Amino acid sequence: QVQLVESGGGLVQTGRSLRLSCAASGSIYSVNFMEWYRQAPGKQRELVAGVSSGGSTVYGDSVKGRFKISRDNAKNTVHLQMNSLKPEDTAVYYCRFNVRNIGSADTTYWGQGTQVTVSS
């Protein structure tokens, strides 16, 4: 079994920064892609950023130039540096990993979510 644990959420003012982290533990051979999604009240979950095993990154249009995703393969961890935060960034942020397991097929896992609130 694999677990994802997120940390780093909280309440910040407009224009400030936060850094989210998500660490995977369990029977992991390697992690393929690592992604961050977010879901605001009344809205669909959307992709914020993703990073492949090779280091290629993708960002949602609303966060380009403000957020940066990075991964630490040795620790099976992904970080999301969020700068110049806006009230519209307020949401629950979820990490999602596609994991190459030991002894079984690749599987996608979700974290439990961490709340980010940006006050105006």
CSV table of N, CA and C in Angstrom, one decimal:
chain,number,residue,atom,x,y,z
A,1,GLN,N,0.8,-1.2,0.0
A,1,GLN,CA,0.0,0.0,0.0
A,1,GLN,C,0.9,1.2,0.0
A,2,VAL,N,0.4,2.3,-0.6
A,2,VAL,CA,1.1,3.6,-0.7
A,2,VAL,C,0.3,4.7,-0.1
A,3,GLN,N,0.9,5.5,0.6
A,3,GLN,CA,0.2,6.7,1.2
A,3,GLN,C,0.9,8.0,0.8
A,4,LEU,N,0.1,9.0,0.5
A,4,LEU,CA,0.6,10.3,0.2
A,4,LEU,C,0.2,11.2,1.3
A,5,VAL,N,1.2,12.0,1.8
A,5,VAL,CA,0.9,12.9,2.9
A,5,VAL,C,1.3,14.3,2.5
A,6,GLU,N,0.4,15.2,2.5
A,6,GLU,CA,0.6,16.6,2.1
A,6,GLU,C,0.9,17.5,3.3
A,7,SER,N,1.6,18.6,3.1
A,7,SER,CA,1.8,19.5,4.1
A,7,SER,C,2.1,20.9,3.5
A,8,GLY,N,2.0,21.9,4.3
A,8,GLY,CA,2.3,23.3,3.9
A,8,GLY,C,1.2,24.2,3.6
A,9,GLY,N,-0.1,23.7,3.7
A,9,GLY,CA,-1.2,24.6,3.4
A,9,GLY,C,-1.4,25.6,4.6
A,10,GLY,N,-2.3,26.6,4.4
A,10,GLY,CA,-2.5,27.5,5.4
A,10,GLY,C,-3.2,28.7,4.9
A,11,LEU,N,-3.3,29.8,5.7
A,11,LEU,CA,-3.9,31.1,5.4
A,11,LEU,C,-2.8,32.1,5.2
A,12,VAL,N,-2.9,32.8,4.0
A,12,VAL,CA,-1.9,33.8,3.7
A,12,VAL,C,-2.6,35.0,3.1
A,13,GLN,N,-1.9,36.1,3.1
A,13,GLN,CA,-2.5,37.3,2.4
A,13,GLN,C,-2.1,37.3,0.9
A,14,THR,N,-2.9,38.1,0.2
A,14,THR,CA,-2.6,38.3,-1.2
A,14,THR,C,-1.2,38.7,-1.4
A,15,GLY,N,-0.5,38.1,-2.4
A,15,GLY,CA,0.8,38.5,-2.8
A,15,GLY,C,1.9,37.7,-2.1
A,16,ARG,N,1.5,37.0,-1.0
A,16,ARG,CA,2.5,36.2,-0.3
A,16,ARG,C,2.7,34.8,-0.9
A,17,SER,N,3.6,34.0,-0.3
A,17,SER,CA,4.0,32.7,-0.8
A,17,SER,C,3.7,31.6,0.1
A,18,LEU,N,3.5,30.4,-0.4
A,18,LEU,CA,3.4,29.2,0.3
A,18,LEU,C,4.1,28.1,-0.4
A,19,ARG,N,4.6,27.1,0.3
A,19,ARG,CA,5.2,25.9,-0.3
A,19,ARG,C,4.5,24.7,0.2
A,20,LEU,N,3.9,24.0,-0.8
A,20,LEU,CA,3.3,22.7,-0.4
A,20,LEU,C,4.3,21.5,-0.7
A,21,SER,N,4.1,20.5,0.1
A,21,SER,CA,4.9,19.3,-0.1
A,21,SER,C,4.0,18.1,-0.1
A,22,CYS,N,4.4,17.0,-0.8
A,22,CYS,CA,3.7,15.8,-0.7
A,22,CYS,C,4.7,14.7,-0.8
A,23,ALA,N,4.6,13.8,0.2
A,23,ALA,CA,5.6,12.7,0.3
A,23,ALA,C,4.9,11.4,0.2
A,24,ALA,N,5.4,10.5,-0.5
A,24,ALA,CA,4.9,9.1,-0.7
A,24,ALA,C,5.7,8.1,0.1
A,25,SER,N,4.9,7.2,0.7
A,25,SER,CA,5.6,6.1,1.5
A,25,SER,C,4.9,4.8,1.2
A,26,GLY,N,5.6,3.7,1.4
A,26,GLY,CA,5.0,2.4,1.1
A,26,GLY,C,5.9,1.6,0.2
A,27,SER,N,5.2,0.6,-0.5
A,27,SER,CA,5.9,-0.3,-1.4
A,27,SER,C,6.1,0.4,-2.8
A,28,ILE,N,7.1,1.2,-2.9
A,28,ILE,CA,7.3,2.0,-4.1
A,28,ILE,C,8.6,1.6,-4.8
A,29,TYR,N,8.5,1.3,-6.0
A,29,TYR,CA,9.7,1.1,-6.8
A,29,TYR,C,10.2,2.4,-7.4
A,30,SER,N,9.3,3.2,-8.0
A,30,SER,CA,9.6,4.5,-8.5
A,30,SER,C,8.3,5.2,-8.7
A,31,VAL,N,8.4,6.5,-8.9
A,31,VAL,CA,7.2,7.3,-9.1
A,31,VAL,C,7.3,7.9,-10.5
A,32,ASN,N,6.3,7.6,-11.3
A,32,ASN,CA,6.2,8.1,-12.7
A,32,ASN,C,5.9,9.6,-12.7
A,33,PHE,N,4.7,10.0,-12.8
A,33,PHE,CA,4.4,11.4,-12.8
A,33,PHE,C,3.9,11.8,-11.4
A,34,MET,N,4.2,13.1,-11.0
A,34,MET,CA,3.7,13.7,-9.8
A,34,MET,C,2.9,15.0,-10.2
A,35,GLU,N,1.8,15.1,-9.6
A,35,GLU,CA,0.9,16.3,-10.0
A,35,GLU,C,0.3,16.9,-8.8
A,36,TRP,N,-0.1,18.2,-9.0
A,36,TRP,CA,-0.9,18.9,-8.0
A,36,TRP,C,-2.2,19.3,-8.7
A,37,TYR,N,-3.3,19.0,-8.0
A,37,TYR,CA,-4.6,19.5,-8.4
A,37,TYR,C,-5.2,20.4,-7.3
A,38,ARG,N,-6.2,21.1,-7.7
A,38,ARG,CA,-6.9,21.9,-6.7
A,38,ARG,C,-8.4,21.9,-7.0
A,39,GLN,N,-9.2,22.1,-5.9
A,39,GLN,CA,-10.6,22.2,-6.1
A,39,GLN,C,-11.2,23.3,-5.2
A,40,ALA,N,-11.8,24.3,-5.8
A,40,ALA,CA,-12.4,25.3,-5.0
A,40,ALA,C,-13.9,25.0,-4.8
A,41,PRO,N,-14.5,25.6,-3.8
A,41,PRO,CA,-15.9,25.3,-3.6
A,41,PRO,C,-16.8,25.5,-4.8
A,42,GLY,N,-17.6,24.6,-5.2
A,42,GLY,CA,-18.5,24.7,-6.3
A,42,GLY,C,-17.8,24.6,-7.7
A,43,LYS,N,-16.5,24.3,-7.7
A,43,LYS,CA,-15.8,24.1,-9.0
A,43,LYS,C,-15.3,22.7,-9.1
A,44,GLN,N,-15.0,22.4,-10.4
A,44,GLN,CA,-14.3,21.1,-10.7
A,44,GLN,C,-12.9,21.1,-10.2
A,45,ARG,N,-12.4,19.9,-10.0
A,45,ARG,CA,-11.0,19.8,-9.7
A,45,ARG,C,-10.2,20.1,-10.9
A,46,GLU,N,-9.1,20.9,-10.8
A,46,GLU,CA,-8.3,21.2,-12.0
A,46,GLU,C,-6.8,20.9,-11.7
A,47,LEU,N,-6.1,20.7,-12.8
A,47,LEU,CA,-4.7,20.5,-12.7
A,47,LEU,C,-4.0,21.8,-12.5
A,48,VAL,N,-3.1,21.8,-11.5
A,48,VAL,CA,-2.3,23.0,-11.2
A,48,VAL,C,-0.9,22.9,-11.9
A,49,ALA,N,-0.3,21.7,-11.6
A,49,ALA,CA,1.1,21.5,-12.2
A,49,ALA,C,1.4,20.1,-12.1
A,50,GLY,N,2.3,19.6,-13.0
A,50,GLY,CA,2.7,18.3,-13.0
A,50,GLY,C,4.2,18.2,-13.4
A,51,VAL,N,4.8,17.1,-13.0
A,51,VAL,CA,6.2,16.9,-13.4
A,51,VAL,C,6.4,15.4,-13.6
A,52,SER,N,7.0,15.1,-14.8
A,52,SER,CA,7.2,13.7,-15.1
A,52,SER,C,8.5,13.1,-14.5
A,53,SER,N,8.7,11.8,-14.6
A,53,SER,CA,9.9,11.2,-14.1
A,53,SER,C,11.2,11.8,-14.7
A,54,GLY,N,11.0,12.3,-15.9
A,54,GLY,CA,12.2,12.9,-16.6
A,54,GLY,C,12.4,14.3,-16.3
A,55,GLY,N,11.5,14.9,-15.6
A,55,GLY,CA,11.6,16.3,-15.2
A,55,GLY,C,10.8,17.3,-16.0
A,56,SER,N,10.1,16.8,-17.0
A,56,SER,CA,9.3,17.7,-17.8
A,56,SER,C,8.1,18.2,-16.9
A,57,THR,N,7.8,19.5,-17.1
A,57,THR,CA,6.7,20.1,-16.3
A,57,THR,C,5.6,20.7,-17.1
A,58,VAL,N,4.5,20.8,-16.5
A,58,VAL,CA,3.3,21.4,-17.1
A,58,VAL,C,2.6,22.2,-16.1
A,59,TYR,N,2.0,23.3,-16.5
A,59,TYR,CA,1.3,24.2,-15.5
A,59,TYR,C,-0.1,24.6,-16.1
A,60,GLY,N,-1.0,24.8,-15.2
A,60,GLY,CA,-2.3,25.4,-15.6
A,60,GLY,C,-2.1,26.8,-16.0
A,61,ASP,N,-2.9,27.3,-16.9
A,61,ASP,CA,-2.7,28.7,-17.4
A,61,ASP,C,-2.8,29.7,-16.3
A,62,SER,N,-3.6,29.5,-15.3
A,62,SER,CA,-3.8,30.5,-14.2
A,62,SER,C,-2.6,30.6,-13.3
A,63,VAL,N,-1.7,29.6,-13.3
A,63,VAL,CA,-0.6,29.7,-12.3
A,63,VAL,C,0.7,29.8,-13.0
A,64,LYS,N,0.8,29.8,-14.3
A,64,LYS,CA,2.0,30.0,-15.1
A,64,LYS,C,2.8,31.2,-14.6
A,65,GLY,N,4.0,31.1,-14.4
A,65,GLY,CA,4.8,32.2,-14.0
A,65,GLY,C,4.8,32.6,-12.5
A,66,ARG,N,3.9,31.9,-11.8
A,66,ARG,CA,3.8,32.2,-10.3
A,66,ARG,C,4.1,31.0,-9.5
A,67,PHE,N,3.8,29.8,-10.0
A,67,PHE,CA,4.0,28.5,-9.3
A,67,PHE,C,5.1,27.8,-9.9
A,68,LYS,N,5.8,27.0,-9.1
A,68,LYS,CA,6.9,26.1,-9.6
A,68,LYS,C,6.8,24.8,-8.9
A,69,ILE,N,6.8,23.7,-9.7
A,69,ILE,CA,6.8,22.4,-9.2
A,69,ILE,C,8.2,21.8,-9.3
A,70,SER,N,8.5,21.0,-8.3
A,70,SER,CA,9.8,20.3,-8.3
A,70,SER,C,9.7,19.0,-7.6
A,71,ARG,N,10.5,18.1,-7.9
A,71,ARG,CA,10.5,16.7,-7.3
A,71,ARG,C,11.8,16.3,-6.7
A,72,ASP,N,11.8,15.5,-5.7
A,72,ASP,CA,12.9,14.9,-5.1
A,72,ASP,C,12.7,13.4,-5.2
A,73,ASN,N,13.4,12.8,-6.2
A,73,ASN,CA,13.1,11.4,-6.4
A,73,ASN,C,13.7,10.5,-5.2
A,74,ALA,N,14.7,10.9,-4.6
A,74,ALA,CA,15.3,10.1,-3.5
A,74,ALA,C,14.3,10.0,-2.3
A,75,LYS,N,13.5,11.1,-2.2
A,75,LYS,CA,12.5,11.1,-1.1
A,75,LYS,C,11.1,10.9,-1.5
A,76,ASN,N,10.9,10.6,-2.8
A,76,ASN,CA,9.5,10.4,-3.4
A,76,ASN,C,8.6,11.5,-2.9
A,77,THR,N,9.1,12.7,-3.2
A,77,THR,CA,8.4,13.9,-2.7
A,77,THR,C,8.3,14.9,-3.8
A,78,VAL,N,7.2,15.7,-3.8
A,78,VAL,CA,7.0,16.7,-4.8
A,78,VAL,C,6.7,18.0,-4.0
A,79,HIS,N,7.2,19.1,-4.5
A,79,HIS,CA,6.9,20.4,-3.9
A,79,HIS,C,6.2,21.3,-4.9
A,80,LEU,N,5.4,22.2,-4.3
A,80,LEU,CA,4.8,23.3,-5.2
A,80,LEU,C,5.1,24.6,-4.5
A,81,GLN,N,5.9,25.4,-5.1
A,81,GLN,CA,6.2,26.7,-4.6
A,81,GLN,C,5.2,27.7,-5.2
A,82,MET,N,4.4,28.3,-4.4
A,82,MET,CA,3.4,29.2,-4.9
A,82,MET,C,3.7,30.6,-4.5
A,83,ASN,N,3.9,31.4,-5.5
A,83,ASN,CA,4.3,32.9,-5.2
A,83,ASN,C,3.2,33.8,-5.7
A,84,SER,N,3.2,35.0,-5.3
A,84,SER,CA,2.2,36.0,-5.7
A,84,SER,C,0.8,35.4,-5.7
A,85,LEU,N,0.4,34.9,-4.5
A,85,LEU,CA,-0.9,34.2,-4.4
A,85,LEU,C,-2.0,35.2,-4.5
A,86,LYS,N,-3.1,34.8,-5.0
A,86,LYS,CA,-4.3,35.6,-5.2
A,86,LYS,C,-5.5,34.9,-4.5
A,87,PRO,N,-6.5,35.7,-4.2
A,87,PRO,CA,-7.7,35.1,-3.6
A,87,PRO,C,-8.3,33.9,-4.4
A,88,GLU,N,-8.2,34.0,-5.7
A,88,GLU,CA,-8.7,32.9,-6.6
A,88,GLU,C,-7.9,31.6,-6.5
A,89,ASP,N,-6.7,31.7,-5.8
A,89,ASP,CA,-6.0,30.4,-5.6
A,89,ASP,C,-6.5,29.6,-4.4
A,90,THR,N,-7.4,30.2,-3.7
A,90,THR,CA,-8.0,29.5,-2.6
A,90,THR,C,-8.7,28.3,-3.0
A,91,ALA,N,-8.3,27.2,-2.4
A,91,ALA,CA,-8.8,25.8,-2.8
A,91,ALA,C,-8.2,24.8,-1.9
A,92,VAL,N,-8.7,23.6,-2.0
A,92,VAL,CA,-8.1,22.4,-1.4
A,92,VAL,C,-7.1,21.9,-2.5
A,93,TYR,N,-5.9,21.7,-2.1
A,93,TYR,CA,-4.9,21.2,-3.0
A,93,TYR,C,-4.6,19.7,-2.8
A,94,TYR,N,-4.6,19.0,-3.8
A,94,TYR,CA,-4.3,17.5,-3.7
A,94,TYR,C,-3.1,17.2,-4.6
A,95,CYS,N,-2.3,16.2,-4.1
A,95,CYS,CA,-1.3,15.7,-4.9
A,95,CYS,C,-1.7,14.4,-5.5
A,96,ARG,N,-1.2,14.0,-6.6
A,96,ARG,CA,-1.5,12.7,-7.3
A,96,ARG,C,-0.2,12.2,-7.8
A,97,PHE,N,0.0,10.9,-7.5
A,97,PHE,CA,1.2,10.3,-8.0
A,97,PHE,C,0.8,9.0,-8.8
A,98,ASN,N,1.5,8.7,-9.8
A,98,ASN,CA,1.4,7.4,-10.5
A,98,ASN,C,2.7,6.7,-10.1
A,99,VAL,N,2.4,5.6,-9.4
A,99,VAL,CA,3.5,4.8,-8.7
A,99,VAL,C,3.8,3.5,-9.4
A,100,ARG,N,5.0,3.2,-9.6
A,100,ARG,CA,5.4,1.9,-10.0
A,100,ARG,C,5.7,1.1,-8.7
A,101,ASN,N,4.8,0.2,-8.5
A,101,ASN,CA,4.8,-0.6,-7.2
A,101,ASN,C,5.8,-1.7,-7.3
A,102,ILE,N,6.1,-2.2,-6.2
A,102,ILE,CA,6.9,-3.4,-6.1
A,102,ILE,C,6.0,-4.6,-6.1
A,103,GLY,N,6.0,-5.4,-7.2
A,103,GLY,CA,5.3,-6.6,-7.3
A,103,GLY,C,3.9,-6.4,-7.8
A,104,SER,N,3.5,-5.3,-8.3
A,104,SER,CA,2.2,-5.1,-8.9
A,104,SER,C,2.2,-4.0,-10.0
A,105,ALA,N,1.0,-3.8,-10.6
A,105,ALA,CA,1.0,-2.8,-11.7
A,105,ALA,C,1.1,-1.4,-11.2
A,106,ASP,N,1.4,-0.5,-12.1
A,106,ASP,CA,1.4,0.9,-11.8
A,106,ASP,C,0.0,1.4,-11.3
A,107,THR,N,0.0,2.2,-10.3
A,107,THR,CA,-1.2,2.6,-9.7
A,107,THR,C,-1.2,4.1,-9.4
A,108,THR,N,-2.3,4.8,-9.5
A,108,THR,CA,-2.4,6.2,-9.2
A,108,THR,C,-3.0,6.4,-7.8
A,109,TYR,N,-2.4,7.3,-7.1
A,109,TYR,CA,-2.8,7.5,-5.7
A,109,TYR,C,-3.0,9.0,-5.5
A,110,TRP,N,-4.0,9.4,-4.6
A,110,TRP,CA,-4.3,10.8,-4.3
A,110,TRP,C,-3.9,11.0,-2.8
A,111,GLY,N,-3.5,12.2,-2.5
A,111,GLY,CA,-3.3,12.7,-1.2
A,111,GLY,C,-4.7,13.1,-0.6
A,112,GLN,N,-4.7,13.4,0.7
A,112,GLN,CA,-5.9,13.7,1.4
A,112,GLN,C,-6.4,15.1,1.2
A,113,GLY,N,-5.5,16.0,0.7
A,113,GLY,CA,-5.8,17.4,0.5
A,113,GLY,C,-5.3,18.3,1.6
A,114,THR,N,-4.9,19.5,1.2
A,114,THR,CA,-4.5,20.5,2.2
A,114,THR,C,-5.1,21.8,1.7
A,115,GLN,N,-5.7,22.5,2.7
A,115,GLN,CA,-6.4,23.8,2.4
A,115,GLN,C,-5.4,24.9,2.3
A,116,VAL,N,-5.6,25.7,1.2
A,116,VAL,CA,-4.9,26.9,1.0
A,116,VAL,C,-5.9,28.0,0.9
A,117,THR,N,-5.8,29.0,1.7
A,117,THR,CA,-6.7,30.2,1.7
A,117,THR,C,-5.9,31.5,1.6
A,118,VAL,N,-6.3,32.2,0.6
A,118,VAL,CA,-5.6,33.5,0.3
A,118,VAL,C,-6.6,34.6,0.6
A,119,SER,N,-6.3,35.5,1.6
A,119,SER,CA,-7.2,36.6,2.0
A,119,SER,C,-6.8,37.8,1.2
A,120,SER,N,-7.9,38.6,0.9
A,120,SER,CA,-7.6,39.8,0.1
A,120,SER,C,-7.4,41.0,1.0
